[in-house]
Coordinates of C-alpha atoms and ligand atoms in Angstrom, one line a residue:
M276 CA -0.1 3.7 -8.4
Q277 CA -2.4 6.5 -7.1
H278 CA -1.9 5.7 -3.5
R279 CA 1.6 7.0 -3.3
V280 CA 0.1 10.3 -3.9
A281 CA -1.7 10.4 -0.7
I282 CA 1.6 9.2 1.2
L283 CA 3.3 12.3 -0.3
A284 CA 0.5 14.7 0.3
T285 CA 0.1 13.6 4.1
L286 CA 3.8 13.8 4.5
L287 CA 4.1 17.1 3.1
T288 CA 1.2 18.2 5.3
C289 CA 3.4 17.3 8.3
A290 CA 6.3 19.2 6.9
A291 CA 3.9 22.0 6.3
T292 CA 2.4 22.1 9.9
A293 CA 6.0 21.7 11.2
A294 CA 7.9 24.3 9.2
L295 CA 5.4 26.1 7.2
M296 CA 2.5 27.3 9.3
P297 CA 2.7 31.0 8.2
V298 CA 3.3 30.2 4.7
I299 CA 0.4 27.7 4.3
A300 CA -2.1 30.2 6.0
A301 CA -1.0 32.7 3.3
E302 CA -1.4 30.3 0.4
P303 CA -4.8 29.8 -1.1
A304 CA -6.2 26.2 -0.3
P305 CA -4.1 23.7 -2.4
P306 CA -6.2 22.5 -5.4
A307 CA -7.4 18.9 -5.4
A308 CA -5.0 16.2 -6.5
A309 CA -4.8 15.7 -10.2
K310 CA -6.9 12.7 -11.3
P311 CA -4.3 9.8 -11.9
D312 CA -5.2 7.1 -14.1
S313 CA -6.9 4.5 -12.3
Q314 CA -6.4 1.7 -14.5
P315 CA -2.6 1.1 -15.3
Q316 CA -2.3 -0.8 -18.4
A317 CA -2.0 -4.5 -18.1
A318 CA 1.1 -4.8 -20.1
A319 CA 2.8 -2.4 -17.8
A320 CA 1.9 -4.1 -14.8
A321 CA 3.0 -7.6 -16.4
T322 CA 6.6 -6.1 -17.3
K323 CA 6.8 -5.0 -13.5
S324 CA 6.2 -8.4 -12.0
L325 CA 9.1 -9.8 -14.2
L326 CA 12.2 -8.0 -12.8
P327 CA 15.0 -8.7 -15.1
P328 CA 17.3 -11.5 -14.0
A329 CA 20.5 -10.6 -12.1
R330 CA 23.9 -11.3 -13.5
A331 CA 27.2 -11.7 -11.7
Y332 CA 29.6 -9.0 -12.7
G333 CA 33.0 -7.8 -11.3
D334 CA 33.8 -9.7 -8.0
L335 CA 30.1 -10.2 -7.5
S336 CA 29.0 -13.8 -7.4
Q337 CA 25.7 -14.9 -8.9
E338 CA 24.3 -15.8 -5.4
R339 CA 25.0 -12.2 -4.2
V340 CA 23.0 -10.5 -7.0
N341 CA 20.2 -13.0 -6.7
Y342 CA 20.1 -12.3 -3.0
G343 CA 20.0 -8.6 -3.9
R344 CA 17.3 -9.0 -6.5
Y345 CA 15.2 -10.9 -4.0
L346 CA 15.3 -7.9 -1.4
T347 CA 14.8 -5.6 -4.3
I348 CA 11.3 -7.5 -4.7
A349 CA 10.7 -7.3 -0.7
G350 CA 11.2 -3.6 -1.0
D351 CA 8.8 -3.2 -4.1
C352 CA 11.2 -0.8 -5.6
A353 CA 9.9 -1.5 -9.2
A354 CA 6.4 -0.4 -8.4
C355 CA 7.5 3.2 -8.0
H356 CA 10.5 3.3 -10.1
T357 CA 8.6 2.1 -13.3
R358 CA 6.3 4.0 -15.6
D359 CA 3.7 2.5 -17.4
G360 CA 5.2 0.9 -20.6
G361 CA 8.8 1.6 -19.3
K362 CA 11.6 -0.7 -18.4
P363 CA 11.7 -1.9 -14.9
F364 CA 13.7 0.9 -12.5
E365 CA 13.8 3.3 -15.3
G366 CA 11.7 5.7 -13.4
G367 CA 9.3 8.2 -14.6
L368 CA 6.3 7.3 -13.0
A369 CA 4.3 10.3 -12.0
I370 CA 3.2 11.0 -8.7
D371 CA 0.5 13.5 -8.5
T372 CA 0.2 15.3 -5.1
P373 CA -1.8 18.5 -4.2
F374 CA 1.8 20.3 -4.2
G375 CA 2.7 19.4 -7.8
V376 CA 4.0 16.4 -9.7
L377 CA 7.1 14.0 -8.6
Y378 CA 8.7 11.8 -11.1
T379 CA 10.5 8.8 -9.7
P380 CA 14.2 8.8 -10.8
N381 CA 15.9 6.3 -13.1
I382 CA 17.7 4.0 -10.8
R383 CA 19.8 1.8 -13.4
P384 CA 23.3 2.3 -13.4
S385 CA 23.6 4.7 -15.9
K386 CA 26.2 7.6 -15.1
A387 CA 24.2 10.4 -17.0
H388 CA 20.8 9.4 -16.4
G389 CA 20.6 7.0 -13.5
I390 CA 22.5 6.4 -10.2
G391 CA 25.8 5.0 -11.9
E392 CA 27.7 7.8 -9.9
F393 CA 26.4 6.7 -6.7
S394 CA 28.9 5.3 -4.2
D395 CA 28.0 2.8 -1.5
E396 CA 27.8 5.7 1.0
D397 CA 25.5 7.8 -1.6
F398 CA 23.1 5.1 -1.9
L399 CA 22.8 4.2 2.0
R400 CA 22.4 7.8 2.7
A401 CA 19.6 8.1 0.3
L402 CA 17.8 5.1 1.6
Q403 CA 18.5 5.2 5.4
H404 CA 18.7 8.9 5.8
G405 CA 16.6 10.4 2.9
I406 CA 19.7 12.8 1.9
R407 CA 20.9 13.2 -1.9
P408 CA 24.5 13.0 -2.8
D409 CA 24.6 16.8 -2.8
G410 CA 23.2 17.0 0.7
K411 CA 19.6 17.9 0.1
P412 CA 16.7 16.1 1.4
Y413 CA 14.6 13.5 -0.7
Y414 CA 10.8 13.8 -0.3
P415 CA 9.6 11.0 1.8
A416 CA 7.7 9.6 -1.0
L417 CA 10.8 7.5 -1.4
P418 CA 9.7 5.5 1.9
Y419 CA 13.1 6.0 3.6
P420 CA 11.2 6.3 7.0
S421 CA 10.9 2.5 6.6
Y422 CA 14.0 1.6 4.6
T423 CA 16.2 3.4 7.2
K424 CA 15.5 0.3 9.4
V425 CA 17.3 -1.9 6.7
K426 CA 20.8 -3.4 7.4
D427 CA 23.7 -1.7 5.3
D428 CA 24.5 -4.9 3.9
D429 CA 21.1 -5.8 2.7
L430 CA 20.6 -2.3 1.1
L431 CA 24.0 -2.6 -0.7
A432 CA 23.1 -6.3 -1.9
I433 CA 20.1 -4.2 -3.6
K434 CA 22.4 -1.8 -5.0
D435 CA 24.6 -4.6 -6.5
Y436 CA 21.6 -6.0 -8.3
L437 CA 20.6 -2.6 -9.5
F438 CA 24.1 -2.3 -10.8
S439 CA 24.2 -5.4 -12.6
L440 CA 21.4 -4.1 -14.9
E441 CA 21.8 -2.6 -18.2
P442 CA 22.1 1.2 -17.8
T443 CA 19.4 3.0 -20.1
S444 CA 19.2 6.5 -21.2
Y445 CA 15.6 7.4 -20.3
R446 CA 15.4 10.7 -18.5
P447 CA 12.4 11.2 -16.3
P448 CA 10.7 14.6 -16.6
E449 CA 11.8 17.3 -14.1
S450 CA 9.8 17.1 -11.1
Q451 CA 7.3 20.2 -10.9
M452 CA 6.7 20.9 -7.2
R453 CA 4.8 24.2 -6.8
W454 CA 6.4 26.8 -4.6
P455 CA 7.2 26.5 -1.6
F456 CA 7.1 22.8 -1.8
D457 CA 9.7 22.8 -4.4
M458 CA 12.3 23.8 -1.7
R459 CA 13.7 20.6 -0.4
D460 CA 15.3 22.5 2.6
L461 CA 12.0 22.5 4.0
L462 CA 12.1 18.8 4.6
F463 CA 14.9 19.3 7.0
G464 CA 12.3 20.1 9.5
W465 CA 10.2 17.1 8.6
Q466 CA 13.1 14.8 9.0
L467 CA 14.1 16.1 12.4
L468 CA 10.5 15.7 13.6
F469 CA 9.7 12.4 12.0
L470 CA 12.5 10.4 11.0
D471 CA 14.1 8.0 13.4
K472 CA 17.4 6.8 11.7
E473 CA 17.8 3.8 13.6
R474 CA 18.7 0.4 12.0
F475 CA 16.4 -2.6 13.1
Q476 CA 17.2 -4.0 16.6
A477 CA 16.4 -7.5 17.2
N478 CA 14.4 -8.6 20.2
P479 CA 16.4 -11.2 22.0
D480 CA 13.3 -12.4 23.8
K481 CA 11.6 -13.5 20.5
S482 CA 12.3 -16.3 18.1
D483 CA 14.5 -16.0 14.9
E484 CA 11.1 -16.3 12.9
W485 CA 9.5 -13.4 14.7
N486 CA 12.5 -11.1 14.4
R487 CA 12.8 -12.0 10.5
G488 CA 9.2 -11.0 10.4
A489 CA 9.5 -7.7 12.2
Y490 CA 12.5 -6.9 10.1
L491 CA 10.5 -7.3 6.9
V492 CA 7.3 -5.5 8.0
E493 CA 9.1 -2.7 9.6
G494 CA 11.7 -2.3 6.9
L495 CA 11.7 -3.3 3.3
G496 CA 8.0 -4.3 3.4
H497 CA 7.2 -0.8 4.3
C498 CA 3.6 -1.9 5.4
G499 CA 3.3 1.0 7.7
S500 CA 3.7 3.7 4.9
C501 CA 0.0 2.6 4.1
H502 CA -1.3 1.0 7.3
T503 CA 0.1 3.5 9.7
P504 CA -2.1 6.7 10.2
R505 CA 0.5 9.1 8.5
N506 CA 0.3 12.3 10.7
I507 CA 2.9 10.1 12.8
A508 CA 4.5 8.2 10.2
G509 CA 8.2 7.6 11.1
A510 CA 7.4 8.2 14.6
K511 CA 9.2 5.6 16.7
E512 CA 7.2 2.8 18.2
H513 CA 4.0 5.2 18.4
K514 CA 0.9 3.6 19.9
E515 CA -0.9 4.0 16.6
A516 CA 1.6 2.0 14.4
L517 CA -0.2 -0.3 12.0
T518 CA -3.6 0.6 13.4
G519 CA -5.0 1.6 9.8
A520 CA -4.9 4.7 7.6
I521 CA -6.8 6.1 4.6
I522 CA -4.7 5.9 1.4
D523 CA -6.1 7.2 -1.7
G524 CA -9.5 6.6 -0.8
W525 CA -8.9 3.0 0.1
Y526 CA -8.8 2.0 3.8
A527 CA -5.8 0.1 4.9
P528 CA -7.2 -1.9 7.9
N529 CA -5.8 -2.3 11.2
L530 CA -2.9 -4.8 11.1
T531 CA -2.6 -5.2 15.1
N532 CA -4.2 -8.2 16.9
D533 CA -7.6 -6.2 17.4
L534 CA -10.5 -8.4 17.4
T535 CA -13.1 -6.2 15.7
E536 CA -11.2 -4.4 13.0
G537 CA -7.7 -6.0 13.1
L538 CA -6.0 -9.3 12.7
G539 CA -7.3 -11.0 16.0
R540 CA -9.5 -13.3 14.3
W541 CA -6.9 -14.4 11.7
T542 CA -4.6 -17.5 12.1
V543 CA -1.1 -17.2 11.2
E544 CA -1.8 -19.6 8.2
A545 CA -4.7 -17.5 7.0
L546 CA -2.4 -14.3 7.0
A547 CA 0.4 -16.2 5.5
T548 CA -1.9 -17.4 2.6
Y549 CA -3.5 -14.0 2.1
L550 CA 0.1 -12.5 1.7
A551 CA 1.0 -15.0 -0.9
T552 CA -2.2 -15.3 -2.8
G553 CA -4.2 -12.0 -2.0
E554 CA -7.0 -14.3 -0.6
A555 CA -7.4 -15.5 2.8
P556 CA -8.9 -19.0 2.9
P557 CA -12.7 -19.5 4.3
A558 CA -13.2 -19.5 8.0
K559 CA -15.8 -22.4 7.6
A560 CA -16.0 -25.3 5.4
G561 CA -18.4 -24.4 2.3
E562 CA -17.6 -20.8 2.6
G563 CA -16.1 -18.4 0.1
P564 CA -12.6 -17.1 1.0
Q565 CA -12.9 -14.9 3.9
T566 CA -11.3 -11.8 2.3
A567 CA -9.6 -10.6 -0.9
A568 CA -6.9 -8.0 -1.6
L569 CA -8.7 -5.5 -3.8
G570 CA -6.9 -2.2 -4.6
P571 CA -3.6 -1.1 -3.7
M572 CA -3.1 -4.3 -1.5
A573 CA -3.6 -6.3 -4.7
E574 CA -1.0 -4.5 -6.4
V575 CA 1.6 -5.1 -3.3
V576 CA 0.7 -8.9 -3.2
H577 CA 1.2 -8.8 -7.1
D578 CA 4.4 -7.1 -7.5
S579 CA 6.1 -8.0 -4.3
L580 CA 4.5 -10.3 -1.6
S581 CA 3.5 -13.1 -4.0
Q582 CA 7.2 -13.5 -5.1
L583 CA 8.8 -13.9 -1.5
A584 CA 9.6 -17.1 0.2
A585 CA 7.0 -18.8 2.1
S586 CA 9.1 -18.9 5.2
D587 CA 9.3 -15.0 4.9
L588 CA 5.4 -14.5 4.6
R589 CA 5.4 -16.7 7.6
A590 CA 7.6 -14.9 9.6
M591 CA 5.6 -11.5 8.8
A592 CA 2.5 -13.2 9.8
V593 CA 4.0 -14.7 13.1
Y594 CA 5.3 -11.2 13.9
L595 CA 2.0 -9.4 13.0
K596 CA -0.2 -11.9 15.1
D597 CA 2.1 -11.2 18.0
R598 CA 1.6 -7.5 18.2
P599 CA -0.7 -6.4 21.0
A600 CA -4.2 -5.5 20.0
Q601 CA -4.4 -1.8 19.4
E602 CA -7.8 -0.4 18.5
A603 CA -8.1 1.8 15.6
P604 CA -9.3 5.3 16.8
R605 CA -13.0 5.3 16.3
T606 CA -14.7 8.1 14.6
T607 CA -18.2 7.2 15.9
P608 CA -19.5 5.3 19.0
P609 CA -20.5 1.6 18.3
V610 CA -24.4 1.4 18.2
P611 CA -26.4 -1.7 16.8
H612 CA -27.5 -0.8 13.2
Q613 CA -30.8 -1.7 11.7
L614 CA -31.6 -1.4 8.1
T615 CA -34.7 0.8 7.4
E616 CA -37.4 -1.2 5.5
E617 CA -36.6 1.0 2.5
T618 CA -33.0 0.2 2.3
Y619 CA -33.6 -3.4 3.0
V620 CA -36.2 -3.9 0.1
K621 CA -34.3 -1.9 -2.5
G622 CA -30.9 -3.4 -1.5
R623 CA -32.2 -7.0 -1.4
K624 CA -33.5 -6.3 -5.0
L625 CA -30.3 -4.9 -6.4
Y626 CA -28.1 -7.5 -4.7
A627 CA -30.3 -10.4 -6.1
S628 CA -30.1 -8.9 -9.5
Y629 CA -26.4 -8.0 -9.6
C630 CA -24.6 -9.7 -6.9
A631 CA -26.1 -13.0 -5.9
S632 CA -24.9 -14.8 -9.0
C633 CA -21.5 -14.6 -7.7
H634 CA -21.6 -14.0 -3.9
Q635 CA -24.7 -16.2 -3.5
S636 CA -28.1 -15.7 -1.9
H637 CA -27.1 -15.3 1.6
G638 CA -23.6 -13.6 0.9
Q639 CA -22.0 -16.9 1.7
G640 CA -19.7 -16.7 -1.2
L641 CA -18.5 -19.7 -3.2
P642 CA -15.2 -21.3 -2.6
P643 CA -12.6 -20.7 -4.1
Y644 CA -14.0 -18.0 -6.3
F645 CA -16.0 -15.5 -4.6
P646 CA -15.5 -14.1 -1.0
A647 CA -18.3 -14.3 1.5
L648 CA -19.8 -11.0 2.4
A649 CA -21.4 -12.2 5.4
G650 CA -19.1 -12.1 8.3
N651 CA -16.2 -10.2 6.2
E652 CA -14.5 -7.8 8.1
V653 CA -13.6 -5.6 4.9
V654 CA -17.5 -5.4 4.5
T655 CA -18.1 -4.3 8.2
L656 CA -15.2 -1.9 8.9
E657 CA -16.1 1.3 10.5
R658 CA -15.0 3.3 7.5
P659 CA -16.6 2.0 4.5
N660 CA -14.3 3.0 2.0
D661 CA -13.2 -0.2 0.6
I662 CA -16.5 -1.6 -0.2
I663 CA -17.5 1.7 -2.0
K664 CA -14.2 1.6 -3.9
T665 CA -14.9 -1.9 -4.7
L666 CA -18.3 -1.3 -6.2
L667 CA -17.1 1.8 -8.1
L668 CA -13.8 0.1 -9.7
G669 CA -14.6 -3.6 -9.4
A670 CA -11.9 -6.0 -7.7
P671 CA -9.1 -6.3 -8.2
S672 CA -9.4 -2.5 -9.4
D673 CA -6.8 -3.3 -11.8
P674 CA -7.6 -6.6 -13.4
S675 CA -4.2 -7.6 -14.4
Q676 CA -3.6 -8.0 -10.9
A677 CA -6.0 -10.7 -10.4
Y678 CA -4.4 -13.8 -9.0
S679 CA -5.6 -17.4 -8.0
A680 CA -9.3 -17.2 -8.6
H681 CA -9.3 -16.3 -12.4
V682 CA -12.4 -14.4 -12.1
V683 CA -12.5 -10.7 -11.6
M684 CA -15.6 -8.5 -10.2
P685 CA -16.9 -6.1 -12.6
S686 CA -17.0 -2.4 -11.8
F687 CA -20.4 -0.8 -11.1
G688 CA -19.4 2.7 -11.1
S689 CA -21.0 3.4 -14.4
I690 CA -23.9 1.3 -13.9
F691 CA -25.4 2.7 -10.3
T692 CA -25.9 6.0 -9.1
D693 CA -24.3 7.2 -5.8
K694 CA -27.7 6.4 -4.0
Q695 CA -27.9 2.7 -5.4
I696 CA -24.3 2.2 -4.3
A697 CA -25.0 3.4 -1.0
T698 CA -28.2 1.4 -0.8
L699 CA -26.5 -1.7 -1.7
A700 CA -23.4 -1.1 0.7
S701 CA -25.7 -0.5 3.4
Y702 CA -27.7 -3.7 2.6
I703 CA -24.6 -5.8 3.0
R704 CA -23.2 -4.0 5.7
A705 CA -26.1 -4.8 8.1
N706 CA -27.6 -8.2 6.6
W707 CA -26.8 -11.9 7.2
G708 CA -25.2 -11.1 10.8
N709 CA -23.3 -8.1 9.6
D710 CA -23.9 -5.0 11.8
A711 CA -22.2 -2.0 10.3
A712 CA -23.5 1.7 10.0
P713 CA -25.3 2.6 6.7
V714 CA -23.3 4.3 4.0
T715 CA -24.6 7.7 2.4
P716 CA -24.8 8.6 -1.0
D717 CA -22.3 11.5 -0.1
Q718 CA -19.5 9.3 1.1
V719 CA -19.9 7.5 -2.3
A720 CA -20.0 10.9 -4.3
A721 CA -16.7 11.8 -2.4
L722 CA -14.8 8.8 -3.5
R723 CA -16.2 8.8 -7.0
S724 CA -14.8 12.2 -7.4
D725 CA -11.5 11.0 -5.9
G726 CA -10.8 9.0 -9.1
Ligands
LIG1051 C1 6.5 4.6 -3.0 C2 7.4 4.8 -3.9 C3 8.6 4.5 -3.9 C4 9.3 3.1 -3.5 C5 8.6 2.0 -3.0 C6 10.7 3.3 -3.8 N1 11.0 4.5 -4.2 FE1 12.8 5.0 -4.7 N2 12.2 7.1 -5.0 C7 11.0 7.5 -4.9 C8 10.8 8.8 -5.2 C9 9.4 9.8 -5.4 C10 12.1 9.3 -5.3 C11 12.7 10.7 -5.5 C12 12.5 11.6 -4.3 C13 12.8 12.9 -4.6 O1 13.0 13.5 -5.7 O2 12.9 13.6 -3.5 C14 12.9 8.1 -5.1 C15 14.4 8.1 -5.1 C16 15.3 7.1 -5.1 C17 16.7 7.2 -5.0 C18 17.7 8.5 -5.4 C19 17.8 8.4 -6.9 C20 18.6 9.8 -7.5 O3 18.7 9.8 -8.5 O4 18.7 10.8 -6.5 C21 17.2 5.9 -5.1 C22 18.7 5.5 -5.0 C23 16.1 4.8 -4.8 N3 14.8 5.7 -4.9 C24 16.1 3.7 -4.7 C25 14.8 2.9 -4.2 C26 15.1 1.6 -3.8 C27 16.3 0.7 -3.7 C28 13.7 1.1 -3.4 C29 13.3 -0.2 -3.0 C30 14.0 -0.9 -1.8 C31 13.0 2.3 -3.7 N4 13.6 3.5 -4.2 C32 11.4 2.2 -3.5 C33 9.8 6.4 -4.8 C34 9.9 5.3 -4.3
LIG1052 C1 0.5 0.9 -1.0 C2 -0.1 0.8 0.5 C3 -0.1 -0.5 1.2 C4 1.2 -1.3 1.4 C5 2.6 -1.0 1.1 C6 0.7 -2.4 2.3 N1 -0.7 -2.3 2.4 FE1 -1.6 -3.9 3.2 N2 -3.4 -3.0 2.5 C7 -3.6 -1.8 1.9 C8 -5.1 -1.4 1.8 C9 -5.6 -0.1 0.8 C10 -5.8 -2.6 2.1 C11 -7.3 -2.7 2.0 C12 -8.0 -2.4 0.6 C13 -7.3 -3.3 -0.4 O1 -7.2 -4.6 -0.4 O2 -6.4 -2.9 -1.1 C14 -4.7 -3.5 2.6 C15 -5.1 -4.6 3.2 C16 -4.2 -5.4 4.0 C17 -4.7 -6.7 4.9 C18 -6.0 -7.3 4.9 C19 -6.7 -6.8 6.2 C20 -8.1 -7.1 6.6 O3 -8.5 -6.9 7.7 O4 -8.9 -7.4 5.6 C21 -3.6 -7.2 5.2 C22 -3.3 -8.4 6.1 C23 -2.4 -6.4 4.8 N3 -3.0 -5.3 4.1 C24 -0.9 -6.6 5.1 C25 -0.2 -5.9 4.9 C26 1.3 -6.2 5.0 C27 1.8 -7.2 6.1 C28 2.2 -5.2 4.4 C29 3.7 -5.2 4.2 C30 4.4 -6.2 3.8 C31 1.2 -4.3 3.6 N4 -0.2 -4.8 3.9 C32 1.7 -3.3 2.9 C33 -2.6 -1.1 1.5 C34 -1.1 -1.2 1.7
LIG1053 C1 -18.9 -12.0 -11.7 C2 -18.8 -12.1 -10.2 C3 -19.1 -11.1 -9.2 C4 -20.2 -10.2 -9.1 C5 -21.5 -10.2 -10.1 C6 -20.0 -9.5 -8.0 N1 -18.9 -9.8 -7.5 FE1 -17.9 -8.9 -5.6 N2 -16.3 -10.0 -5.9 C7 -16.1 -10.9 -6.9 C8 -14.9 -11.6 -6.6 C9 -14.1 -12.4 -7.6 C10 -14.3 -10.7 -5.6 C11 -12.9 -10.7 -5.2 C12 -12.0 -10.2 -6.0 C13 -10.6 -10.3 -5.7 O1 -10.1 -11.3 -5.7 O2 -9.9 -9.1 -5.8 C14 -15.3 -9.6 -5.2 C15 -15.0 -9.1 -3.9 C16 -16.1 -8.1 -3.4 C17 -15.9 -7.5 -2.3 C18 -14.8 -7.4 -1.4 C19 -14.8 -8.5 -0.4 C20 -13.3 -8.8 0.5 O3 -13.3 -9.6 1.2 O4 -12.3 -8.1 -0.1 C21 -17.3 -6.9 -2.0 C22 -17.8 -5.9 -0.9 C23 -18.1 -7.2 -3.0 N3 -17.4 -8.2 -4.0 C24 -19.2 -6.9 -3.2 C25 -20.2 -7.0 -4.3 C26 -21.6 -6.5 -4.6 C27 -22.3 -5.6 -3.5 C28 -21.8 -7.1 -5.9 C29 -23.1 -6.5 -6.5 C30 -23.3 -5.2 -6.9 C31 -20.8 -7.8 -6.5 N4 -19.7 -8.1 -5.2 C32 -20.8 -8.4 -7.4 C33 -16.9 -11.2 -7.9 C34 -18.3 -10.7 -7.9

């Protein structure tokens, strides 16, 4: 759940640069984000995936509340509005930020503790405009910059489902944002600059399937809240939309059709399979899965995407594959990378002892269990964040989120030094036809202390 931290932190930085320059300059450097718990409990994760069934009530048919439940899964609302060990939608999940701690609200229908007093208008204003019933803004940790694209009736179906649940009397702790970030009015400046409050507009030149995919990706799926560089989050049709971003130390890759780091080499089918199962099927017969969802993406697949209809996942894949290639802004010029003799020898030894039993001697992986490391885009991304995080934390980083293969990769964070992880990562990034820059022990140290 820690990735939400980065979203908020960066969004607040935007608010800060927009409205707070003098204040920021006068403030001492913000302290590092508090270290969140990196291994949410398995039990809690399991509860999250099982949303309470919808029950018909009042004038509302079973069909209507079921529809609302489905959209609630597509919006992944439970992921944030459920604390470890709590009931779904009861809130209380702590979101640590360098500016203080936010607790997600209880969004069950209790009048005293939840959103039981929200009218339809209140609900729409919250999710499409980021405004509270009392007129104050919400922090964009609630992804209203994406939800604002969602149709009124779909959001109200979500409200209908939430109102079909038992109210509970759990009251999340008060948020503790530090001055001046506790002043919600500052967010008006952010909203003015970055919030484009337009509902989704269908493109008449494209198929229904494409438009359904676009609607889900840009709206409820809020893919851009992690995959779009956040300094421009919410800005309309920006050329950097979905070109990849760092989120809590992980790198959420480019989702445009770019050939080197994007989805250019994926087929629609492979992409739809990945969204459904967290694993892209092998590119060639006899090879391991092409890539696997690891950290934050494993959560998204587990809590939300794996429970959606195949037709919706395919629609998202069709839309994503049709977006023009857009290169992620590079931080270093591309040069051919060669392993030094020392890295090669040490890396090969470590690999043979610790990795080859699963990923196989030439990094070819083993279907259907172990992803290939040769020719794997996650391995060769310009930013080596994901490979480092995987070695530090294992994969998926929360083992309760393992899906099809039933095998998890152990974490090596406590076994290896920063230097050994750097050596191994450099070795697999530039061997078996891979050609990506070496990883330094400093890069590993930075992500290790990140939690
Ligand atoms: C990434 C985390 C995240 C996701 C996903 C998320 N929310 Fe929230 N939500 C928050 C946070 C944080 C707040 C409180 C913001 C604040 O206090 O300014 C919030 C506030 C709300 C509120 C206002 C409650 C009140 O008492 O004022 C409602 C309603 C709400 N969310 C509904 C939803 C729905 C419906 C979804 C799914 C479509 C959803 N949220 C998904 C984080 C999230
Ligand atoms: C909470 C943040 C978050 C959200 C929301 C999110 N992603 Fe991701 N995604 C990531 C991260 C981080 C990675 C890479 C590391 C990993 O697997 O966790 C990733 C990886 C991926 C990959 C693999 C890319 C590759 O080249 O290997 C695809 C495809 C993808 N996401 C699609 C989506 C789609 C489609 C959505 C919206 C429905 C979405 N993501 C929403 C964080 C997110
Ligand atoms: C016990 C078997 C096992 C061992 C040992 C193991 N891995 Fe893995 N590895 C996996 C599995 C399974 C996955 C996919 C996890 C998932 O589905 O989330 C994976 C994923 C990865 C990934 C991410 C690939 C992708 O496409 O997302 C990398 C990189 C990786 N391993 C490197 C290593 C290295 C380097 C070592 C040696 C230090 C190693 N692994 C040892 C089983 C293993």
